[in-house]
Amino acid sequence: MNHWLMKTEPSTFGIDDLERAPRRTTTWDGVRNYQARNMLRDDFAKGDRAFLYHSSCAVPGIVALMRVVRAGYPDPTAKGPGEPRWYAVDVHLEHPVAQAVHDELQHLRLGDVERVAAPREVDVIAPVLKRQPVVG
């Protein structure tokens, strides 16, 4: 099982949108970066865990735990010649965290996240970029 950090701007799509989604599940689509596309297509698997990270906001940080409920498939929002070029996954909100986890993510340890989110499978969160695996 992999662990991912999935970054979004809450003004575009955030935890509030995910909480309102039917069954708290939605398609993570619209990714237009080739490295991220490759991970969505090749590496994301059903059952993987993910941290929802809010960026470009007053308090950036991890705001929820999610689970991948459908592995990579052609992005339904991608239209045009050469498709399928882009990929999406479906994610389910497991639960929000009580307080955004944001300080020094590259040095964050499981205990820091566990206080607010209670994930059990992660040992250490390494430096991360959008949709990059969390090292455990």
Coordinates of N, CA and C in Angstrom, one line a residue:
M1 N 0.8 -1.2 0.0 CA 0.0 0.0 0.0 C 0.9 1.2 0.0
N2 N 0.6 2.2 -0.9 CA 1.3 3.5 -0.9 C 0.5 4.5 -0.1
H3 N 1.2 5.6 0.2 CA 0.7 6.7 0.9 C 1.0 7.9 0.1
W4 N 0.1 8.8 -0.2 CA 0.2 10.0 -1.1 C -0.1 11.3 -0.4
L5 N 0.5 12.3 -0.8 CA 0.1 13.7 -0.4 C -0.5 14.3 -1.7
M6 N -1.8 14.6 -1.6 CA -2.5 15.2 -2.7 C -2.9 16.6 -2.4
K7 N -2.3 17.5 -3.2 CA -2.4 18.9 -3.0 C -3.5 19.6 -3.8
T8 N -4.2 20.5 -3.2 CA -5.3 21.2 -3.9 C -5.4 22.6 -3.2
E9 N -5.9 23.5 -4.0 CA -6.3 24.8 -3.4 C -7.7 24.8 -3.0
P10 N -8.0 25.1 -1.8 CA -9.4 25.0 -1.3 C -10.4 25.9 -2.0
S11 N -9.9 27.0 -2.7 CA -10.7 27.8 -3.5 C -11.2 27.1 -4.8
T12 N -10.4 26.1 -5.2 CA -10.8 25.3 -6.4 C -11.5 24.1 -6.0
F13 N -11.0 23.3 -5.1 CA -11.6 22.1 -4.6 C -11.0 21.8 -3.3
G14 N -11.8 21.7 -2.2 CA -11.2 21.5 -0.9 C -12.0 20.5 -0.1
I15 N -11.6 20.4 1.2 CA -12.3 19.4 2.0 C -13.8 19.6 2.1
D16 N -14.2 20.9 2.1 CA -15.7 21.1 2.2 C -16.4 20.5 1.0
D17 N -15.8 20.6 -0.2 CA -16.4 20.0 -1.4 C -16.4 18.5 -1.3
L18 N -15.3 17.9 -0.8 CA -15.2 16.5 -0.6 C -16.3 16.0 0.4
E19 N -16.4 16.7 1.5 CA -17.5 16.3 2.5 C -18.9 16.3 1.9
R20 N -19.1 17.3 0.9 CA -20.5 17.4 0.3 C -20.7 16.4 -0.8
A21 N -19.6 15.8 -1.3 CA -19.7 14.8 -2.4 C -20.6 13.6 -2.0
P22 N -21.3 13.0 -3.0 CA -22.1 11.8 -2.6 C -21.2 10.7 -2.0
R23 N -21.5 10.2 -0.9 CA -20.8 9.2 -0.2 C -19.3 9.7 0.1
R24 N -19.1 11.0 0.1 CA -17.8 11.6 0.4 C -16.7 11.0 -0.5
T25 N -17.1 10.8 -1.7 CA -16.2 10.2 -2.7 C -16.3 11.0 -4.0
T26 N -15.2 11.2 -4.7 CA -15.1 12.0 -5.9 C -14.0 11.6 -6.8
T27 N -14.0 12.1 -8.0 CA -12.9 11.9 -9.0 C -11.9 12.9 -8.8
W28 N -10.6 12.5 -8.6 CA -9.5 13.5 -8.6 C -9.0 13.7 -10.0
D29 N -9.5 14.7 -10.7 CA -9.3 14.9 -12.1 C -8.6 16.2 -12.3
G30 N -8.4 16.5 -13.6 CA -7.8 17.8 -14.0 C -6.3 18.0 -13.8
V31 N -5.7 16.9 -13.5 CA -4.2 16.9 -13.3 C -3.6 17.0 -14.7
R32 N -2.7 18.1 -14.9 CA -2.1 18.3 -16.2 C -0.6 18.5 -16.0
N33 N 0.0 17.5 -15.4 CA 1.4 17.4 -15.2 C 1.8 16.0 -15.5
Y34 N 2.8 15.8 -16.4 CA 3.2 14.5 -16.8 C 3.7 13.6 -15.7
Q35 N 4.5 14.1 -14.8 CA 5.0 13.2 -13.8 C 3.9 12.8 -12.9
A36 N 3.0 13.7 -12.5 CA 1.8 13.3 -11.7 C 0.9 12.4 -12.5
R37 N 0.7 12.6 -13.8 CA -0.1 11.7 -14.6 C 0.4 10.3 -14.6
N38 N 1.8 10.2 -14.7 CA 2.4 8.8 -14.6 C 2.1 8.1 -13.3
M39 N 2.2 8.9 -12.2 CA 1.9 8.3 -10.9 C 0.4 7.9 -10.8
L40 N -0.5 8.7 -11.3 CA -1.9 8.4 -11.2 C -2.2 7.2 -12.1
R41 N -1.6 7.1 -13.2 CA -1.8 6.0 -14.1 C -1.1 4.7 -13.7
D42 N 0.1 4.8 -13.2 CA 0.9 3.6 -13.0 C 1.0 3.2 -11.5
D43 N 0.9 4.1 -10.6 CA 1.3 3.8 -9.2 C 0.2 3.8 -8.2
F44 N -0.9 4.6 -8.4 CA -2.0 4.7 -7.5 C -2.8 3.4 -7.6
A45 N -3.1 2.8 -6.5 CA -3.9 1.6 -6.4 C -5.0 1.7 -5.5
K46 N -6.1 1.0 -5.7 CA -7.2 0.9 -4.8 C -6.7 0.5 -3.5
G47 N -7.2 1.2 -2.4 CA -6.8 0.9 -1.1 C -5.6 1.8 -0.6
D48 N -4.9 2.5 -1.5 CA -3.8 3.4 -1.0 C -4.4 4.5 -0.2
R49 N -3.6 5.0 0.8 CA -4.1 6.1 1.6 C -3.5 7.4 1.1
A50 N -4.2 8.5 1.4 CA -3.7 9.8 0.9 C -4.0 10.9 1.9
F51 N -3.1 11.9 2.0 CA -3.4 13.0 2.8 C -3.9 14.2 1.9
L52 N -4.9 14.8 2.2 CA -5.4 15.9 1.5 C -4.7 17.2 2.0
Y53 N -4.0 17.9 1.1 CA -3.2 19.0 1.5 C -3.8 20.3 0.9
H54 N -4.1 21.3 1.7 CA -4.6 22.6 1.2 C -3.4 23.5 1.0
S55 N -3.3 24.1 -0.2 CA -2.2 25.0 -0.5 C -2.8 26.4 -0.9
S56 N -1.9 27.3 -1.0 CA -2.3 28.7 -1.4 C -3.5 29.2 -0.6
C57 N -3.5 29.1 0.7 CA -4.5 29.6 1.5 C -3.9 30.1 2.8
A58 N -4.8 30.6 3.7 CA -4.3 31.3 4.9 C -3.5 30.3 5.8
V59 N -3.9 29.0 5.9 CA -3.2 28.0 6.7 C -3.1 26.8 5.9
P60 N -2.0 26.7 5.1 CA -1.8 25.5 4.3 C -1.4 24.3 5.2
G61 N -1.8 23.1 4.8 CA -1.5 21.9 5.5 C -2.4 20.8 5.2
I62 N -2.1 19.6 5.8 CA -2.9 18.4 5.7 C -4.2 18.7 6.5
V63 N -5.3 18.5 5.8 CA -6.6 18.7 6.4 C -7.5 17.5 6.5
A64 N -7.1 16.4 5.8 CA -7.9 15.2 5.9 C -7.1 14.0 5.4
L65 N -7.7 12.8 5.8 CA -7.2 11.5 5.3 C -8.2 11.0 4.3
M66 N -7.6 10.4 3.2 CA -8.5 9.9 2.1 C -8.0 8.5 1.8
R67 N -8.8 7.8 1.1 CA -8.4 6.4 0.6 C -8.8 6.4 -0.9
V68 N -7.8 5.8 -1.7 CA -8.1 5.7 -3.1 C -9.1 4.5 -3.3
V69 N -10.2 4.8 -3.9 CA -11.2 3.8 -4.1 C -11.3 3.3 -5.6
R70 N -10.6 3.9 -6.5 CA -10.5 3.5 -7.8 C -9.2 3.9 -8.4
A71 N -8.4 2.9 -8.9 CA -7.1 3.2 -9.4 C -7.2 4.0 -10.7
G72 N -6.0 4.4 -11.2 CA -6.0 5.3 -12.4 C -6.8 4.9 -13.6
Y73 N -7.5 5.8 -14.2 CA -8.2 5.6 -15.4 C -8.3 6.9 -16.2
P74 N -8.6 6.8 -17.5 CA -8.6 8.1 -18.3 C -9.5 9.2 -17.7
D75 N -8.9 10.4 -17.6 CA -9.6 11.5 -17.0 C -10.8 11.9 -17.9
P76 N -12.0 11.8 -17.3 CA -13.2 12.2 -18.1 C -13.3 13.6 -18.5
T77 N -12.5 14.5 -17.8 CA -12.5 15.9 -18.2 C -11.5 16.2 -19.3
A78 N -10.7 15.3 -19.7 CA -9.7 15.5 -20.8 C -10.4 15.2 -22.1
K79 N -10.5 16.2 -22.9 CA -11.1 16.0 -24.3 C -10.1 16.4 -25.3
G80 N -10.2 15.8 -26.5 CA -9.4 16.2 -27.6 C -8.6 15.1 -28.2
P81 N -7.8 15.5 -29.2 CA -7.0 14.5 -29.8 C -5.9 14.0 -28.9
G82 N -5.5 12.7 -29.1 CA -4.5 12.1 -28.3 C -4.9 11.6 -26.9
E83 N -6.2 11.6 -26.7 CA -6.7 11.1 -25.4 C -6.9 9.6 -25.5
P84 N -6.6 8.8 -24.5 CA -6.4 9.3 -23.1 C -4.9 9.7 -22.9
R85 N -4.7 11.0 -22.6 CA -3.4 11.4 -22.2 C -3.3 11.6 -20.7
W86 N -4.4 12.1 -20.1 CA -4.5 12.4 -18.7 C -5.3 11.4 -17.9
Y87 N -4.9 11.2 -16.7 CA -5.5 10.2 -15.8 C -6.1 10.8 -14.5
A88 N -7.0 10.0 -13.9 CA -7.7 10.4 -12.7 C -7.8 9.2 -11.8
V89 N -8.0 9.5 -10.5 CA -8.4 8.4 -9.6 C -9.6 8.8 -8.8
D90 N -10.3 7.9 -8.2 CA -11.4 8.3 -7.3 C -10.9 8.2 -5.8
V91 N -11.2 9.1 -5.0 CA -10.8 9.2 -3.6 C -12.1 9.3 -2.7
H92 N -11.9 8.7 -1.5 CA -13.0 8.8 -0.5 C -12.4 9.5 0.7
L93 N -13.2 10.4 1.3 CA -12.8 11.1 2.5 C -13.0 10.1 3.7
E94 N -11.9 9.7 4.3 CA -12.0 8.9 5.5 C -12.4 9.8 6.7
H95 N -11.6 10.8 7.0 CA -12.0 11.8 8.0 C -11.1 13.0 7.9
P96 N -11.7 14.2 8.3 CA -10.9 15.4 8.4 C -10.0 15.3 9.6
V97 N -9.0 16.2 9.6 CA -8.2 16.3 10.8 C -8.7 17.4 11.7
A98 N -8.4 17.3 13.0 CA -9.0 18.4 13.9 C -8.3 19.7 13.7
Q99 N -7.1 19.7 13.3 CA -6.3 20.9 13.1 C -5.3 20.7 11.9
A100 N -5.2 21.6 11.0 CA -4.3 21.4 9.8 C -2.9 21.1 10.3
V101 N -2.3 20.1 9.7 CA -0.9 19.8 10.0 C 0.0 20.5 8.9
H102 N 0.8 21.4 9.3 CA 1.5 22.2 8.3 C 3.0 22.5 8.7
D103 N 3.4 22.5 9.9 CA 4.7 23.0 10.3 C 5.8 22.0 9.9
E104 N 6.7 22.4 9.1 CA 7.9 21.6 8.8 C 7.5 20.2 8.3
L105 N 6.7 20.1 7.2 CA 6.3 18.8 6.8 C 7.5 17.9 6.5
Q106 N 8.6 18.4 6.0 CA 9.7 17.5 5.7 C 10.3 16.8 7.0
H107 N 10.0 17.4 8.2 CA 10.5 16.8 9.4 C 9.4 16.2 10.3
L108 N 8.2 16.1 9.7 CA 7.0 15.7 10.5 C 7.1 14.2 10.7
R109 N 6.8 13.7 11.9 CA 6.8 12.3 12.3 C 5.4 11.8 12.5
L110 N 5.2 10.5 12.5 CA 3.9 9.9 12.6 C 3.2 10.5 13.8
G111 N 3.8 10.6 14.9 CA 3.2 11.1 16.1 C 2.5 12.5 15.9
D112 N 3.2 13.3 15.1 CA 2.6 14.7 14.9 C 1.3 14.6 14.1
V113 N 1.2 13.7 13.1 CA 0.0 13.5 12.3 C -1.0 12.7 13.1
E114 N -0.5 11.7 13.9 CA -1.4 10.8 14.7 C -2.3 11.6 15.7
R115 N -1.7 12.6 16.2 CA -2.5 13.4 17.2 C -3.7 14.0 16.6
V116 N -3.7 14.3 15.3 CA -4.8 15.0 14.6 C -5.5 14.1 13.6
A117 N -4.9 13.0 13.1 CA -5.4 12.3 12.1 C -5.5 10.8 12.3
A118 N -4.6 10.2 13.1 CA -4.6 8.8 13.5 C -4.3 7.8 12.4
P119 N -3.4 8.2 11.4 CA -3.0 7.1 10.5 C -2.1 6.1 11.2
R120 N -2.2 4.9 10.8 CA -1.4 3.8 11.5 C -0.3 3.3 10.7
E121 N -0.3 3.5 9.3 CA 0.7 2.8 8.5 C 1.9 3.6 8.2
V122 N 1.9 4.9 8.5 CA 3.0 5.7 8.1 C 4.0 5.9 9.2
D123 N 5.3 5.8 8.9 CA 6.4 6.0 9.9 C 6.9 7.4 9.9
V124 N 7.2 7.9 8.7 CA 7.8 9.2 8.6 C 7.3 9.8 7.3
I125 N 7.0 11.1 7.3 CA 6.6 11.8 6.1 C 7.8 12.5 5.6
A126 N 8.2 12.2 4.4 CA 9.4 12.8 3.8 C 9.0 14.0 3.0
P127 N 10.0 14.8 2.5 CA 9.7 15.9 1.7 C 8.8 15.5 0.6
V128 N 7.8 16.2 0.3 CA 6.8 15.8 -0.7 C 6.5 16.9 -1.7
L129 N 6.1 16.5 -2.9 CA 5.5 17.4 -3.9 C 4.1 16.9 -4.2
K130 N 3.4 17.6 -5.1 CA 2.1 17.2 -5.4 C 2.1 15.7 -5.8
R131 N 1.2 14.9 -5.3 CA 0.9 13.5 -5.6 C 2.2 12.7 -5.6
Q132 N 3.1 13.0 -4.7 CA 4.3 12.2 -4.5 C 4.1 11.2 -3.4
P133 N 4.6 10.0 -3.5 CA 4.4 9.0 -2.4 C 5.0 9.5 -1.1
V134 N 4.4 9.1 -0.1 CA 4.9 9.4 1.3 C 5.8 8.2 1.7
V135 N 7.0 8.5 2.1 CA 7.9 7.4 2.4 C 7.6 6.9 3.8
G136 N 7.5 5.6 3.9 CA 7.2 5.0 5.2 C 8.1 3.9 5.6

